[in-house]
Amino acid sequence: MQLYTPIEIEQLQENEDLPYFIQILDWVKNFLGRPHPHLGRPGAVCPFVPHSLRSNNIRLAVIRTKDLYPEQIENIVKRYRDIFLEMDVKEHELKLSKAFLLIFPDIHIEDATKSIDNIQQKLKPLFVESGLMIGEFHKRNQSPGLHNPDFRPLRSPVPLLAIRFMVEADLPFLQSPADPHLRIRYLEAYLKRFGQKFTDETRFKTAYQALALAKEEVETANLVIY
């Protein structure tokens, strides 16, 4: 369960996983941490990354999955969720910049869409209800950017899962599932997390409206069934 910060990675000498750490850290710095002409908005591809790098608040781990069943991999990711939550970060700004990147070099690119995406989809409700977000990254990721549907921000050179704290701006990711039951779980967790602490009144109203709509869809479906 070894995690390394960028500074610690720079000091590593003999480590079989060092090439993967270097490759992903370079991608974080030069893709996620910088503007992109196709992003569709100003700023870095991931707005949290520049501060996370400056504060040395990103931690990376390489997870070897050869001969492991999907359930075993899921349990490993759950343990990292527990570690993430147990790490005490008192400063609000540092808390928001904290992130784990779990790198899976044994997952072949041809299998990443199935393996990484399935793990993310299965565990996301647990993470969201813990006040966290979990994102899936790999070369075949087809998820579009929020501001440019032709941009693919979740493509990484090695398959990985990213863990960070939920923020207000995550609302579009939580109201997007087609399944209204899942939307209800996500939106209730979102509203519970931020409660009366919303800084954006419009976002607060949008979340409540989306929750009401999801509940209405479930009620309508139940009436049709019966």
PDB file of C-alpha atoms in Angstrom:
ATOM      1  CA  MET A   1       0.000   0.000   0.000  1.00  0.00           C
ATOM      2  CA  GLN A   2       3.005   2.280  -0.542  1.00  0.00           C
ATOM      3  CA  LEU A   3       2.144   5.807  -1.676  1.00  0.00           C
ATOM      4  CA  TYR A   4       4.684   8.318  -2.960  1.00  0.00           C
ATOM      5  CA  THR A   5       4.505  12.079  -3.329  1.00  0.00           C
ATOM      6  CA  PRO A   6       6.123  13.769  -6.355  1.00  0.00           C
ATOM      7  CA  ILE A   7       9.110  14.808  -4.234  1.00  0.00           C
ATOM      8  CA  GLU A   8       9.572  11.263  -2.969  1.00  0.00           C
ATOM      9  CA  ILE A   9       9.385   9.911  -6.524  1.00  0.00           C
ATOM     10  CA  GLU A  10      12.162  12.288  -7.581  1.00  0.00           C
ATOM     11  CA  GLN A  11      14.324  10.795  -4.827  1.00  0.00           C
ATOM     12  CA  LEU A  12      13.604   7.157  -5.691  1.00  0.00           C
ATOM     13  CA  GLN A  13      16.535   5.233  -7.113  1.00  0.00           C
ATOM     14  CA  GLU A  14      16.022   1.477  -7.086  1.00  0.00           C
ATOM     15  CA  ASN A  15      12.374   0.724  -7.588  1.00  0.00           C
ATOM     16  CA  GLU A  16      10.916  -1.543 -10.265  1.00  0.00           C
ATOM     17  CA  ASP A  17       7.864   0.699 -10.578  1.00  0.00           C
ATOM     18  CA  LEU A  18       9.844   3.903 -11.056  1.00  0.00           C
ATOM     19  CA  PRO A  19       9.239   4.086 -14.858  1.00  0.00           C
ATOM     20  CA  TYR A  20       5.468   4.125 -14.270  1.00  0.00           C
ATOM     21  CA  PHE A  21       5.737   6.773 -11.565  1.00  0.00           C
ATOM     22  CA  ILE A  22       7.840   8.955 -13.850  1.00  0.00           C
ATOM     23  CA  GLN A  23       5.514   8.442 -16.831  1.00  0.00           C
ATOM     24  CA  ILE A  24       2.355   9.307 -14.891  1.00  0.00           C
ATOM     25  CA  LEU A  25       3.936  12.225 -13.056  1.00  0.00           C
ATOM     26  CA  ASP A  26       5.064  13.678 -16.385  1.00  0.00           C
ATOM     27  CA  TRP A  27       1.493  13.281 -17.719  1.00  0.00           C
ATOM     28  CA  VAL A  28       0.089  14.968 -14.598  1.00  0.00           C
ATOM     29  CA  LYS A  29       2.446  17.921 -14.935  1.00  0.00           C
ATOM     30  CA  ASN A  30       2.311  18.408 -18.703  1.00  0.00           C
ATOM     31  CA  PHE A  31      -1.277  17.423 -19.523  1.00  0.00           C
ATOM     32  CA  LEU A  32      -3.553  17.613 -16.487  1.00  0.00           C
ATOM     33  CA  GLY A  33      -1.689  20.538 -14.967  1.00  0.00           C
ATOM     34  CA  ARG A  34      -1.614  22.735 -18.091  1.00  0.00           C
ATOM     35  CA  PRO A  35      -4.118  24.458 -20.390  1.00  0.00           C
ATOM     36  CA  HIS A  36      -5.121  22.671 -23.574  1.00  0.00           C
ATOM     37  CA  PRO A  37      -6.313  24.330 -26.804  1.00  0.00           C
ATOM     38  CA  HIS A  38      -9.263  21.920 -27.083  1.00  0.00           C
ATOM     39  CA  LEU A  39     -10.356  22.103 -23.451  1.00  0.00           C
ATOM     40  CA  GLY A  40     -13.055  24.692 -24.106  1.00  0.00           C
ATOM     41  CA  ARG A  41     -12.286  26.878 -21.094  1.00  0.00           C
ATOM     42  CA  PRO A  42      -9.267  28.697 -19.645  1.00  0.00           C
ATOM     43  CA  GLY A  43      -7.034  27.091 -17.052  1.00  0.00           C
ATOM     44  CA  ALA A  44      -5.512  23.665 -16.549  1.00  0.00           C
ATOM     45  CA  VAL A  45      -7.201  20.500 -17.806  1.00  0.00           C
ATOM     46  CA  CYS A  46      -7.683  19.590 -14.137  1.00  0.00           C
ATOM     47  CA  PRO A  47      -7.991  22.787 -12.087  1.00  0.00           C
ATOM     48  CA  PHE A  48      -6.850  21.032  -8.893  1.00  0.00           C
ATOM     49  CA  VAL A  49      -3.543  19.752 -10.237  1.00  0.00           C
ATOM     50  CA  PRO A  50      -1.372  22.917 -10.226  1.00  0.00           C
ATOM     51  CA  HIS A  51      -1.961  23.519  -6.514  1.00  0.00           C
ATOM     52  CA  SER A  52      -1.693  19.794  -5.736  1.00  0.00           C
ATOM     53  CA  LEU A  53       1.752  19.754  -7.351  1.00  0.00           C
ATOM     54  CA  ARG A  54       2.897  22.950  -5.637  1.00  0.00           C
ATOM     55  CA  SER A  55       1.792  21.589  -2.260  1.00  0.00           C
ATOM     56  CA  ASN A  56       3.192  18.093  -2.949  1.00  0.00           C
ATOM     57  CA  ASN A  57      -0.275  16.804  -2.120  1.00  0.00           C
ATOM     58  CA  ILE A  58      -0.645  14.146  -4.838  1.00  0.00           C
ATOM     59  CA  ARG A  59       0.252  10.591  -3.893  1.00  0.00           C
ATOM     60  CA  LEU A  60       0.848   7.804  -6.380  1.00  0.00           C
ATOM     61  CA  ALA A  61       0.808   4.030  -5.975  1.00  0.00           C
ATOM     62  CA  VAL A  62       1.473   1.226  -8.424  1.00  0.00           C
ATOM     63  CA  ILE A  63      -0.891  -1.715  -7.973  1.00  0.00           C
ATOM     64  CA  ARG A  64       0.119  -5.073  -9.409  1.00  0.00           C
ATOM     65  CA  THR A  65      -2.945  -7.030 -10.479  1.00  0.00           C
ATOM     66  CA  LYS A  66      -1.561 -10.097 -12.224  1.00  0.00           C
ATOM     67  CA  ASP A  67      -3.549 -13.204 -11.191  1.00  0.00           C
ATOM     68  CA  LEU A  68      -6.000 -11.120  -9.149  1.00  0.00           C
ATOM     69  CA  TYR A  69      -9.766 -11.447  -9.534  1.00  0.00           C
ATOM     70  CA  PRO A  70     -11.833  -8.262 -10.089  1.00  0.00           C
ATOM     71  CA  GLU A  71     -13.200  -8.537  -6.534  1.00  0.00           C
ATOM     72  CA  GLN A  72      -9.674  -8.567  -5.137  1.00  0.00           C
ATOM     73  CA  ILE A  73      -8.755  -5.456  -7.100  1.00  0.00           C
ATOM     74  CA  GLU A  74     -11.928  -3.742  -5.879  1.00  0.00           C
ATOM     75  CA  ASN A  75     -10.996  -4.543  -2.285  1.00  0.00           C
ATOM     76  CA  ILE A  76      -7.553  -3.016  -2.791  1.00  0.00           C
ATOM     77  CA  VAL A  77      -9.129   0.184  -4.141  1.00  0.00           C
ATOM     78  CA  LYS A  78     -11.515   0.261  -1.162  1.00  0.00           C
ATOM     79  CA  ARG A  79      -8.540   0.076   1.192  1.00  0.00           C
ATOM     80  CA  TYR A  80      -7.019   3.112  -0.504  1.00  0.00           C
ATOM     81  CA  ARG A  81     -10.342   4.893   0.014  1.00  0.00           C
ATOM     82  CA  ASP A  82     -10.007   4.167   3.737  1.00  0.00           C
ATOM     83  CA  ILE A  83      -6.414   5.438   3.775  1.00  0.00           C
ATOM     84  CA  PHE A  84      -7.481   8.583   1.933  1.00  0.00           C
ATOM     85  CA  LEU A  85     -10.206   9.314   4.495  1.00  0.00           C
ATOM     86  CA  GLU A  86      -7.937   8.568   7.452  1.00  0.00           C
ATOM     87  CA  MET A  87      -5.218  10.994   6.358  1.00  0.00           C
ATOM     88  CA  ASP A  88      -5.687  14.119   8.439  1.00  0.00           C
ATOM     89  CA  VAL A  89      -5.533  17.341   6.410  1.00  0.00           C
ATOM     90  CA  LYS A  90      -6.585  20.338   8.478  1.00  0.00           C
ATOM     91  CA  GLU A  91      -6.206  23.155   5.985  1.00  0.00           C
ATOM     92  CA  HIS A  92      -9.245  23.405   3.699  1.00  0.00           C
ATOM     93  CA  GLU A  93      -7.243  24.354   0.621  1.00  0.00           C
ATOM     94  CA  LEU A  94      -4.805  21.468   1.091  1.00  0.00           C
ATOM     95  CA  LYS A  95      -7.702  19.089   1.679  1.00  0.00           C
ATOM     96  CA  LEU A  96      -9.218  19.988  -1.693  1.00  0.00           C
ATOM     97  CA  SER A  97      -5.893  19.495  -3.458  1.00  0.00           C
ATOM     98  CA  LYS A  98      -5.277  16.017  -2.014  1.00  0.00           C
ATOM     99  CA  ALA A  99      -5.418  13.220  -4.575  1.00  0.00           C
ATOM    100  CA  PHE A 100      -4.422   9.578  -4.952  1.00  0.00           C
ATOM    101  CA  LEU A 101      -3.462   8.147  -8.335  1.00  0.00           C
ATOM    102  CA  LEU A 102      -3.621   4.343  -8.380  1.00  0.00           C
ATOM    103  CA  ILE A 103      -1.651   3.047 -11.369  1.00  0.00           C
ATOM    104  CA  PHE A 104      -2.410  -0.358 -12.918  1.00  0.00           C
ATOM    105  CA  PRO A 105       0.436  -1.282 -15.312  1.00  0.00           C
ATOM    106  CA  ASP A 106      -0.614  -4.955 -15.498  1.00  0.00           C
ATOM    107  CA  ILE A 107      -3.971  -4.085 -17.083  1.00  0.00           C
ATOM    108  CA  HIS A 108      -3.512  -4.223 -20.847  1.00  0.00           C
ATOM    109  CA  ILE A 109      -4.883  -1.336 -22.870  1.00  0.00           C
ATOM    110  CA  GLU A 110      -7.260  -3.714 -24.645  1.00  0.00           C
ATOM    111  CA  ASP A 111      -8.761  -4.678 -21.291  1.00  0.00           C
ATOM    112  CA  ALA A 112      -8.770  -1.234 -19.679  1.00  0.00           C
ATOM    113  CA  THR A 113     -12.226  -0.240 -20.902  1.00  0.00           C
ATOM    114  CA  LYS A 114     -13.693  -3.305 -19.249  1.00  0.00           C
ATOM    115  CA  SER A 115     -11.496  -3.579 -16.161  1.00  0.00           C
ATOM    116  CA  ILE A 116     -10.906   0.018 -15.103  1.00  0.00           C
ATOM    117  CA  ASP A 117     -14.328   1.287 -16.129  1.00  0.00           C
ATOM    118  CA  ASN A 118     -16.124  -1.584 -14.403  1.00  0.00           C
ATOM    119  CA  ILE A 119     -14.248  -1.038 -11.143  1.00  0.00           C
ATOM    120  CA  GLN A 120     -14.965   2.694 -11.258  1.00  0.00           C
ATOM    121  CA  GLN A 121     -18.662   2.211 -11.995  1.00  0.00           C
ATOM    122  CA  LYS A 122     -19.077  -0.411  -9.286  1.00  0.00           C
ATOM    123  CA  LEU A 123     -17.263   1.573  -6.585  1.00  0.00           C
ATOM    124  CA  LYS A 124     -18.404   5.090  -7.444  1.00  0.00           C
ATOM    125  CA  PRO A 125     -21.578   4.967  -5.285  1.00  0.00           C
ATOM    126  CA  LEU A 126     -19.489   3.960  -2.256  1.00  0.00           C
ATOM    127  CA  PHE A 127     -16.985   6.735  -2.915  1.00  0.00           C
ATOM    128  CA  VAL A 128     -19.621   9.403  -3.562  1.00  0.00           C
ATOM    129  CA  GLU A 129     -21.451   8.503  -0.366  1.00  0.00           C
ATOM    130  CA  SER A 130     -18.098   8.917   1.403  1.00  0.00           C
ATOM    131  CA  GLY A 131     -17.745  12.444   0.008  1.00  0.00           C
ATOM    132  CA  LEU A 132     -15.215  11.380  -2.605  1.00  0.00           C
ATOM    133  CA  MET A 133     -14.915  11.134  -6.366  1.00  0.00           C
ATOM    134  CA  ILE A 134     -13.233   8.286  -8.222  1.00  0.00           C
ATOM    135  CA  GLY A 135     -12.273   8.748 -11.859  1.00  0.00           C
ATOM    136  CA  GLU A 136     -11.161   6.257 -14.502  1.00  0.00           C
ATOM    137  CA  PHE A 137      -8.276   7.054 -16.854  1.00  0.00           C
ATOM    138  CA  HIS A 138      -6.798   5.067 -19.748  1.00  0.00           C
ATOM    139  CA  LYS A 139      -5.909   5.455 -23.430  1.00  0.00           C
ATOM    140  CA  ARG A 140      -9.310   4.254 -24.666  1.00  0.00           C
ATOM    141  CA  ASN A 141     -11.454   6.457 -22.440  1.00  0.00           C
ATOM    142  CA  GLN A 142     -14.250   8.023 -24.496  1.00  0.00           C
ATOM    143  CA  SER A 143     -15.697  10.347 -21.830  1.00  0.00           C
ATOM    144  CA  PRO A 144     -16.077  13.840 -23.356  1.00  0.00           C
ATOM    145  CA  GLY A 145     -15.005  17.096 -21.775  1.00  0.00           C
ATOM    146  CA  LEU A 146     -17.676  19.233 -20.116  1.00  0.00           C
ATOM    147  CA  HIS A 147     -16.892  22.242 -22.306  1.00  0.00           C
ATOM    148  CA  ASN A 148     -15.923  20.449 -25.524  1.00  0.00           C
ATOM    149  CA  PRO A 149     -17.556  17.101 -26.356  1.00  0.00           C
ATOM    150  CA  ASP A 150     -14.747  16.329 -28.813  1.00  0.00           C
ATOM    151  CA  PHE A 151     -12.060  16.594 -26.123  1.00  0.00           C
ATOM    152  CA  ARG A 152     -11.025  13.486 -24.155  1.00  0.00           C
ATOM    153  CA  PRO A 153      -9.613  14.657 -20.791  1.00  0.00           C
ATOM    154  CA  LEU A 154      -9.584  11.210 -19.139  1.00  0.00           C
ATOM    155  CA  ARG A 155      -6.947   9.585 -21.314  1.00  0.00           C
ATOM    156  CA  SER A 156      -3.742   8.550 -19.563  1.00  0.00           C
ATOM    157  CA  PRO A 157      -0.650   6.670 -20.792  1.00  0.00           C
ATOM    158  CA  VAL A 158      -1.170   3.911 -18.188  1.00  0.00           C
ATOM    159  CA  PRO A 159      -4.546   2.780 -16.771  1.00  0.00           C
ATOM    160  CA  LEU A 160      -5.280   4.400 -13.427  1.00  0.00           C
ATOM    161  CA  LEU A 161      -7.964   5.400 -10.954  1.00  0.00           C
ATOM    162  CA  ALA A 162      -7.920   8.825  -9.311  1.00  0.00           C
ATOM    163  CA  ILE A 163      -9.371   9.581  -5.865  1.00  0.00           C
ATOM    164  CA  ARG A 164     -10.097  13.058  -4.524  1.00  0.00           C
ATOM    165  CA  PHE A 165     -12.614  14.904  -2.369  1.00  0.00           C
ATOM    166  CA  MET A 166     -15.937  15.878  -3.922  1.00  0.00           C
ATOM    167  CA  VAL A 167     -16.370  19.590  -4.695  1.00  0.00           C
ATOM    168  CA  GLU A 168     -19.391  21.698  -5.626  1.00  0.00           C
ATOM    169  CA  ALA A 169     -18.358  21.778  -9.279  1.00  0.00           C
ATOM    170  CA  ASP A 170     -18.788  17.985  -9.505  1.00  0.00           C
ATOM    171  CA  LEU A 171     -22.562  18.338  -9.874  1.00  0.00           C
ATOM    172  CA  PRO A 172     -22.583  17.608 -13.664  1.00  0.00           C
ATOM    173  CA  PHE A 173     -20.902  14.258 -13.013  1.00  0.00           C
ATOM    174  CA  LEU A 174     -23.471  13.328 -10.368  1.00  0.00           C
ATOM    175  CA  GLN A 175     -26.632  14.212 -12.238  1.00  0.00           C
ATOM    176  CA  SER A 176     -25.627  12.468 -15.468  1.00  0.00           C
ATOM    177  CA  PRO A 177     -26.452   8.753 -14.866  1.00  0.00           C
ATOM    178  CA  ALA A 178     -29.424   7.506 -16.868  1.00  0.00           C
ATOM    179  CA  ASP A 179     -30.557   5.374 -13.931  1.00  0.00           C
ATOM    180  CA  PRO A 180     -32.686   7.639 -11.682  1.00  0.00           C
ATOM    181  CA  HIS A 181     -32.010   5.446  -8.636  1.00  0.00           C
ATOM    182  CA  LEU A 182     -28.282   6.071  -9.050  1.00  0.00           C
ATOM    183  CA  ARG A 183     -28.869   9.778  -9.596  1.00  0.00           C
ATOM    184  CA  ILE A 184     -30.830   9.918  -6.347  1.00  0.00           C
ATOM    185  CA  ARG A 185     -27.969   8.288  -4.422  1.00  0.00           C
ATOM    186  CA  TYR A 186     -25.414  10.649  -5.917  1.00  0.00           C
ATOM    187  CA  LEU A 187     -27.451  13.821  -5.497  1.00  0.00           C
ATOM    188  CA  GLU A 188     -28.490  13.024  -1.936  1.00  0.00           C
ATOM    189  CA  ALA A 189     -24.838  12.431  -1.026  1.00  0.00           C
ATOM    190  CA  TYR A 190     -23.866  15.667  -2.771  1.00  0.00           C
ATOM    191  CA  LEU A 191     -26.489  17.725  -0.939  1.00  0.00           C
ATOM    192  CA  LYS A 192     -25.654  16.062   2.370  1.00  0.00           C
ATOM    193  CA  ARG A 193     -21.980  16.883   1.940  1.00  0.00           C
ATOM    194  CA  PHE A 194     -22.440  20.564   1.187  1.00  0.00           C
ATOM    195  CA  GLY A 195     -25.672  21.219   3.083  1.00  0.00           C
ATOM    196  CA  GLN A 196     -25.942  24.924   3.757  1.00  0.00           C
ATOM    197  CA  LYS A 197     -22.308  25.548   2.778  1.00  0.00           C
ATOM    198  CA  PHE A 198     -22.961  26.094  -0.921  1.00  0.00           C
ATOM    199  CA  THR A 199     -21.067  29.020  -2.395  1.00  0.00           C
ATOM    200  CA  ASP A 200     -23.145  28.931  -5.590  1.00  0.00           C
ATOM    201  CA  GLU A 201     -26.887  29.354  -5.038  1.00  0.00           C
ATOM    202  CA  THR A 202     -27.664  28.370  -8.629  1.00  0.00           C
ATOM    203  CA  ARG A 203     -25.817  25.081  -8.220  1.00  0.00           C
ATOM    204  CA  PHE A 204     -27.718  24.443  -4.992  1.00  0.00           C
ATOM    205  CA  LYS A 205     -31.070  24.920  -6.750  1.00  0.00           C
ATOM    206  CA  THR A 206     -29.980  22.839  -9.730  1.00  0.00           C
ATOM    207  CA  ALA A 207     -29.065  19.932  -7.456  1.00  0.00           C
ATOM    208  CA  TYR A 208     -32.424  20.013  -5.676  1.00  0.00           C
ATOM    209  CA  GLN A 209     -34.301  20.219  -8.954  1.00  0.00           C
ATOM    210  CA  ALA A 210     -32.322  17.295 -10.379  1.00  0.00           C
ATOM    211  CA  LEU A 211     -33.055  15.254  -7.254  1.00  0.00           C
ATOM    212  CA  ALA A 212     -36.773  16.013  -7.444  1.00  0.00           C
ATOM    213  CA  LEU A 213     -36.812  15.031 -11.126  1.00  0.00           C
ATOM    214  CA  ALA A 214     -35.045  11.728 -10.432  1.00  0.00           C
ATOM    215  CA  LYS A 215     -37.524  10.890  -7.681  1.00  0.00           C
ATOM    216  CA  GLU A 216     -40.404  11.765  -9.993  1.00  0.00           C
ATOM    217  CA  GLU A 217     -38.997   9.411 -12.644  1.00  0.00           C
ATOM    218  CA  VAL A 218     -38.845   6.582 -10.121  1.00  0.00           C
ATOM    219  CA  GLU A 219     -42.428   7.229  -8.964  1.00  0.00           C
ATOM    220  CA  THR A 220     -43.686   7.316 -12.547  1.00  0.00           C
ATOM    221  CA  ALA A 221     -41.924   4.057 -13.351  1.00  0.00           C
ATOM    222  CA  ASN A 222     -43.456   2.417 -10.279  1.00  0.00           C
ATOM    223  CA  LEU A 223     -46.934   3.538 -11.302  1.00  0.00           C
ATOM    224  CA  VAL A 224     -46.438   2.056 -14.767  1.00  0.00           C
ATOM    225  CA  ILE A 225     -45.320  -1.257 -13.258  1.00  0.00           C
ATOM    226  CA  TYR A 226     -48.324  -1.484 -10.981  1.00  0.00           C
TER     227      TYR A 226
END
